[in-house]
Short mmCIF file of C-alpha atoms in Angstrom, two decimals:
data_model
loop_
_atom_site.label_atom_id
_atom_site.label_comp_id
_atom_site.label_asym_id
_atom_site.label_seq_id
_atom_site.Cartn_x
_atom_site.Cartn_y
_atom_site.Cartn_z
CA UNK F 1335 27.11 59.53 42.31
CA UNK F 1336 25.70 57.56 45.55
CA UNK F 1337 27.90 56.90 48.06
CA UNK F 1338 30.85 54.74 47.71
CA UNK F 1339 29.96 51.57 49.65
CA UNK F 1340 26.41 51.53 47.49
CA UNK F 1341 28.29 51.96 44.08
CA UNK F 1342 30.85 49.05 45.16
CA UNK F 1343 27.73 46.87 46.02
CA UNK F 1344 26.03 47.71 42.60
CA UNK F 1345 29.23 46.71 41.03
CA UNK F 1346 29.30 43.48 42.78
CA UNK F 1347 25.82 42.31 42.19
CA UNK F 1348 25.79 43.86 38.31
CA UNK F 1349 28.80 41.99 37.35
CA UNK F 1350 27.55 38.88 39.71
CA UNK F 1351 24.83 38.54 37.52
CA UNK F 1352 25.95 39.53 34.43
CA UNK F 1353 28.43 37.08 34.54
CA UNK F 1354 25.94 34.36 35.98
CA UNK F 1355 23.07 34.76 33.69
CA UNK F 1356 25.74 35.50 30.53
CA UNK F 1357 26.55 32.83 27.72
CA UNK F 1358 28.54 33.61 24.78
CA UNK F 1359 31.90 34.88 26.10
CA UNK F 1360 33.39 38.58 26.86
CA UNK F 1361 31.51 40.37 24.08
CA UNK F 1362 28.04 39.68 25.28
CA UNK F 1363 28.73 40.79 28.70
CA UNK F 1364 30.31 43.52 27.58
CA UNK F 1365 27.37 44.81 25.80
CA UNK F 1366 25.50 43.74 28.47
CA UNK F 1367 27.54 45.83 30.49
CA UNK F 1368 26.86 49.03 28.44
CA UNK F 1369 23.15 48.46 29.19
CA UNK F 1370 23.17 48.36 33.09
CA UNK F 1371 26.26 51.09 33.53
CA UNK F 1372 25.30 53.02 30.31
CA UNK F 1373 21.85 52.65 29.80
CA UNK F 1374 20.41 52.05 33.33
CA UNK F 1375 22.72 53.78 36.26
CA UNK F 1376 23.89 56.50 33.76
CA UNK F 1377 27.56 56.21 35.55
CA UNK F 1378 29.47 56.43 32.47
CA UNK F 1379 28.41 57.90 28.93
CA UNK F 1380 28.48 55.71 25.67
CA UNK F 1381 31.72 57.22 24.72
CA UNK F 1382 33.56 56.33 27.28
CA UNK F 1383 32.02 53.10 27.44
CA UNK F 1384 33.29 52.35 23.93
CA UNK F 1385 36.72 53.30 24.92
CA UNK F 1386 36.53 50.89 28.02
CA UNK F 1387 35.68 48.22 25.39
CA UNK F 1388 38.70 49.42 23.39
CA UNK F 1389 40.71 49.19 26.38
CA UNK F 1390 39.42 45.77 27.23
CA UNK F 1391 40.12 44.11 23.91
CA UNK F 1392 43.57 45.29 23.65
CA UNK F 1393 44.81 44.08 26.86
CA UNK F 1394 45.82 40.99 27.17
CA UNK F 1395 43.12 38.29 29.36
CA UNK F 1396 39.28 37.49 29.06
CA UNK F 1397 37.83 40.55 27.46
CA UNK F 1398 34.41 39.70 29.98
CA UNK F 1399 37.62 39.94 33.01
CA UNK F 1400 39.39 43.02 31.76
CA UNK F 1401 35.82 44.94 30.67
CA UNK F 1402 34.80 44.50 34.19
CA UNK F 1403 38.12 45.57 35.50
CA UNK F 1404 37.89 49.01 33.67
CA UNK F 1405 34.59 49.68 34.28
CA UNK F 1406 35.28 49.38 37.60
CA UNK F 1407 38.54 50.95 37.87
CA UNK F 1408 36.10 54.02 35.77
CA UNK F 1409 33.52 54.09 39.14
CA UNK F 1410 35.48 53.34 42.08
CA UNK F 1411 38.96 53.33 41.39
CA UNK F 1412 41.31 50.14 42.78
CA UNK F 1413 38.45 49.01 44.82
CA UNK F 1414 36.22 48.98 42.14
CA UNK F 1415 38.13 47.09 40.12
CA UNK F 1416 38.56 44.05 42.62
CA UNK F 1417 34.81 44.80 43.42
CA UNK F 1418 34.51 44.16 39.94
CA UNK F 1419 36.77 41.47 39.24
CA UNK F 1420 35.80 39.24 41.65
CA UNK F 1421 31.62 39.32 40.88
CA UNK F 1422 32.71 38.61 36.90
CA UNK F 1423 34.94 35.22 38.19
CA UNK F 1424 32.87 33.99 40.52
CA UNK F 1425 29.81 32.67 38.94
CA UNK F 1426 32.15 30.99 36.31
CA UNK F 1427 34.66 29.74 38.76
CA UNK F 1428 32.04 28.05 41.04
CA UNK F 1429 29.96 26.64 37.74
CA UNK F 1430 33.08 25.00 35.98
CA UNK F 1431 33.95 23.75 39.49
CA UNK F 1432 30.15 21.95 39.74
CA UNK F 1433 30.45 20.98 36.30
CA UNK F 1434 33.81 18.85 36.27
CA UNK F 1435 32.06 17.13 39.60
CA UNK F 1436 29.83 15.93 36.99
CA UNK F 1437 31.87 16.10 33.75
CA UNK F 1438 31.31 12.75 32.57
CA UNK F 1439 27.44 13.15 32.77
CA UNK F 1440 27.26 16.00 31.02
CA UNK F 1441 29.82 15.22 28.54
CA UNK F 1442 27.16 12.14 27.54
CA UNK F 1443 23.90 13.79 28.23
CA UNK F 1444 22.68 15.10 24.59
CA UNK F 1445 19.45 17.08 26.30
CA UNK F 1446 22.94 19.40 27.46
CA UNK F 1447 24.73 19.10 24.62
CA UNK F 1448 22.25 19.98 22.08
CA UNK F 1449 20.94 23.16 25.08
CA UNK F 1450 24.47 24.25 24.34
CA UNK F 1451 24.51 24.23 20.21
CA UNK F 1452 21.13 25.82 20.54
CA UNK F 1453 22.56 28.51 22.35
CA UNK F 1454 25.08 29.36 19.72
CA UNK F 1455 22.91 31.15 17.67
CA UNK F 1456 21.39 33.45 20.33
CA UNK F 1457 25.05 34.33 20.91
CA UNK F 1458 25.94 35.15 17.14
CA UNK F 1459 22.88 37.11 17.44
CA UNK F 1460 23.85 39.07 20.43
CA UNK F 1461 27.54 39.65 18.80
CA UNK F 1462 26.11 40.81 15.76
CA UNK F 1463 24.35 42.99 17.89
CA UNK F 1464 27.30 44.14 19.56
CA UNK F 1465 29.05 44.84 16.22
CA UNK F 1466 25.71 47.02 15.38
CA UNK F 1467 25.81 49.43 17.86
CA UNK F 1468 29.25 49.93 18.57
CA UNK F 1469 29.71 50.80 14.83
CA UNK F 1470 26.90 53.06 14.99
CA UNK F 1471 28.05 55.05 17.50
CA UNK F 1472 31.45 55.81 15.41
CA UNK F 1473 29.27 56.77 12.18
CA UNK F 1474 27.14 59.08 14.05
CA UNK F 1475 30.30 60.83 14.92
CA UNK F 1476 30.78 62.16 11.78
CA UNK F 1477 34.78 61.45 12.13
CA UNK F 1478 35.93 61.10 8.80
CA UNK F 1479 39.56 59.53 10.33
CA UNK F 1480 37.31 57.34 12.65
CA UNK F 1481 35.19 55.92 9.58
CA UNK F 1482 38.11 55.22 7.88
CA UNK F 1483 40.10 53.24 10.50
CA UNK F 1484 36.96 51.49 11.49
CA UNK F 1485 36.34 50.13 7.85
CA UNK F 1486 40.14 49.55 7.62
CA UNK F 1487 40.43 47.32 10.35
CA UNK F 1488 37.37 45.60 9.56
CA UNK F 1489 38.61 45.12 6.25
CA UNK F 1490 42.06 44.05 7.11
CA UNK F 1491 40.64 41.49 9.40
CA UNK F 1492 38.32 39.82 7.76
CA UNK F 1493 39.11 40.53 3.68
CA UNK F 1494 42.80 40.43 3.93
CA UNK F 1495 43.33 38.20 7.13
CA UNK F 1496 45.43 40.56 8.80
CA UNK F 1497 46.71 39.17 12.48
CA UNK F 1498 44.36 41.32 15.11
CA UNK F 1499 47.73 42.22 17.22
CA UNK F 1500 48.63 44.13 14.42
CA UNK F 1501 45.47 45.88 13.55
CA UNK F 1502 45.45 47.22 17.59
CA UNK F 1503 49.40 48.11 17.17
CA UNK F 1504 48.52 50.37 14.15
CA UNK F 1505 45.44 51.67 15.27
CA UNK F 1506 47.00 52.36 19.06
CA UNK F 1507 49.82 54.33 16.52
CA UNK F 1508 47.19 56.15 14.59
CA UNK F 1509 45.43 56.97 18.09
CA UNK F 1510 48.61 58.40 19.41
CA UNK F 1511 49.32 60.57 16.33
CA UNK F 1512 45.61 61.77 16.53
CA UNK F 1513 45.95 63.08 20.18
CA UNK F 1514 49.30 64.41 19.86
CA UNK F 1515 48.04 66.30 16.75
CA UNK F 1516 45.14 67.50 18.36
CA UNK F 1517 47.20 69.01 21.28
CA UNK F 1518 49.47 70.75 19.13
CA UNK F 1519 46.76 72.17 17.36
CA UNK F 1520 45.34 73.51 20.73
CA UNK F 1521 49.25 74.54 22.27
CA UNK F 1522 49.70 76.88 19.07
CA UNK F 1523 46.04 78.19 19.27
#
């Protein structure tokens, strides 16, 4: 990897503008994300990026905030991860502070308000997009246990209405029994 100083500064201006240029919430820029750090500077493999994400989600905060955190903590340690943190605030910090200078105007302009509604579909589409990938990367696995937890949560969630906290709980249980299997599988090998 470059130099330290030139990774922090490609973490600044990647989340910077990521964040800046990003409507649609955490899931957007996190696949966003996956393209420049992923795709683009090759820093971290799609594996690990997915288990970022999973990181991201299940902690607690914005999942745009906590993505950048770990992806940043991942390249540069502490450093990175303020590096990180602060370009992903500060575009949205400094545009809600411009915008509720002006909130009643925009409230009652409808040239903004229908820009905005517009936008919601390009969002669903980038989601949906999200959702895509992310599941194809588990099915090319070929991890039977991984199929099954994926279709189980999904199915849980949205079939069966099952509260997300508990979905992560018993998945973050399943993950732990995994691992610990796996090592003493290895130990008695």
């Amino acid at each position: 990897m470059q130099d330290k100083k030139h990774v922090l500064l490609k973490i600044f201006i990647s989340t910077l503008y990521l964040s800046a240029f990003t409507f649609g919430g955490g899931y957007v820029i996190v696949t966003l994300m996956k393209k420049k750090f992923v795709d683009e500077y090759h820093w971290i493999d799609e594996d690990e990026m997915l288990d970022l994400v999973a990181i991201a989600q299940s902690a607690p905060g914005a999942i745009a905030v906590n993505g950048a955190i770990v992806v940043g903590y991942k390249l540069a340690g502490l450093i990175g991860a303020a590096v990180s943190i602060v370009g992903t605030i500060l575009p949205p910090f400094l545009i809600i502070s411009v915008i509720s200078l002006f909130y009643t105007a925009f409230r009652d302009n409808l040239l903004v308000s229908q820009m905005l509604e517009g936008m919601q579909s390009g969002v669903g589409a980038v989601i949906a997009i999200v959702v895509y990938e992310m599941a194809g990367g588990i099915l090319h696995e070929h991890n039977c246990l991984s199929n099954v937890i994926m279709f189980a949560a999904f199915t849980a969630s949205c079939i069966f209405q099952v509260n997300v906290i508990y979905i992560i709980l018993i998945c973050g249980a399943l993950g732990i029994l995994k691992i610990s299997y796996q090592r003493r599988r290895t130990s008695a090998s």
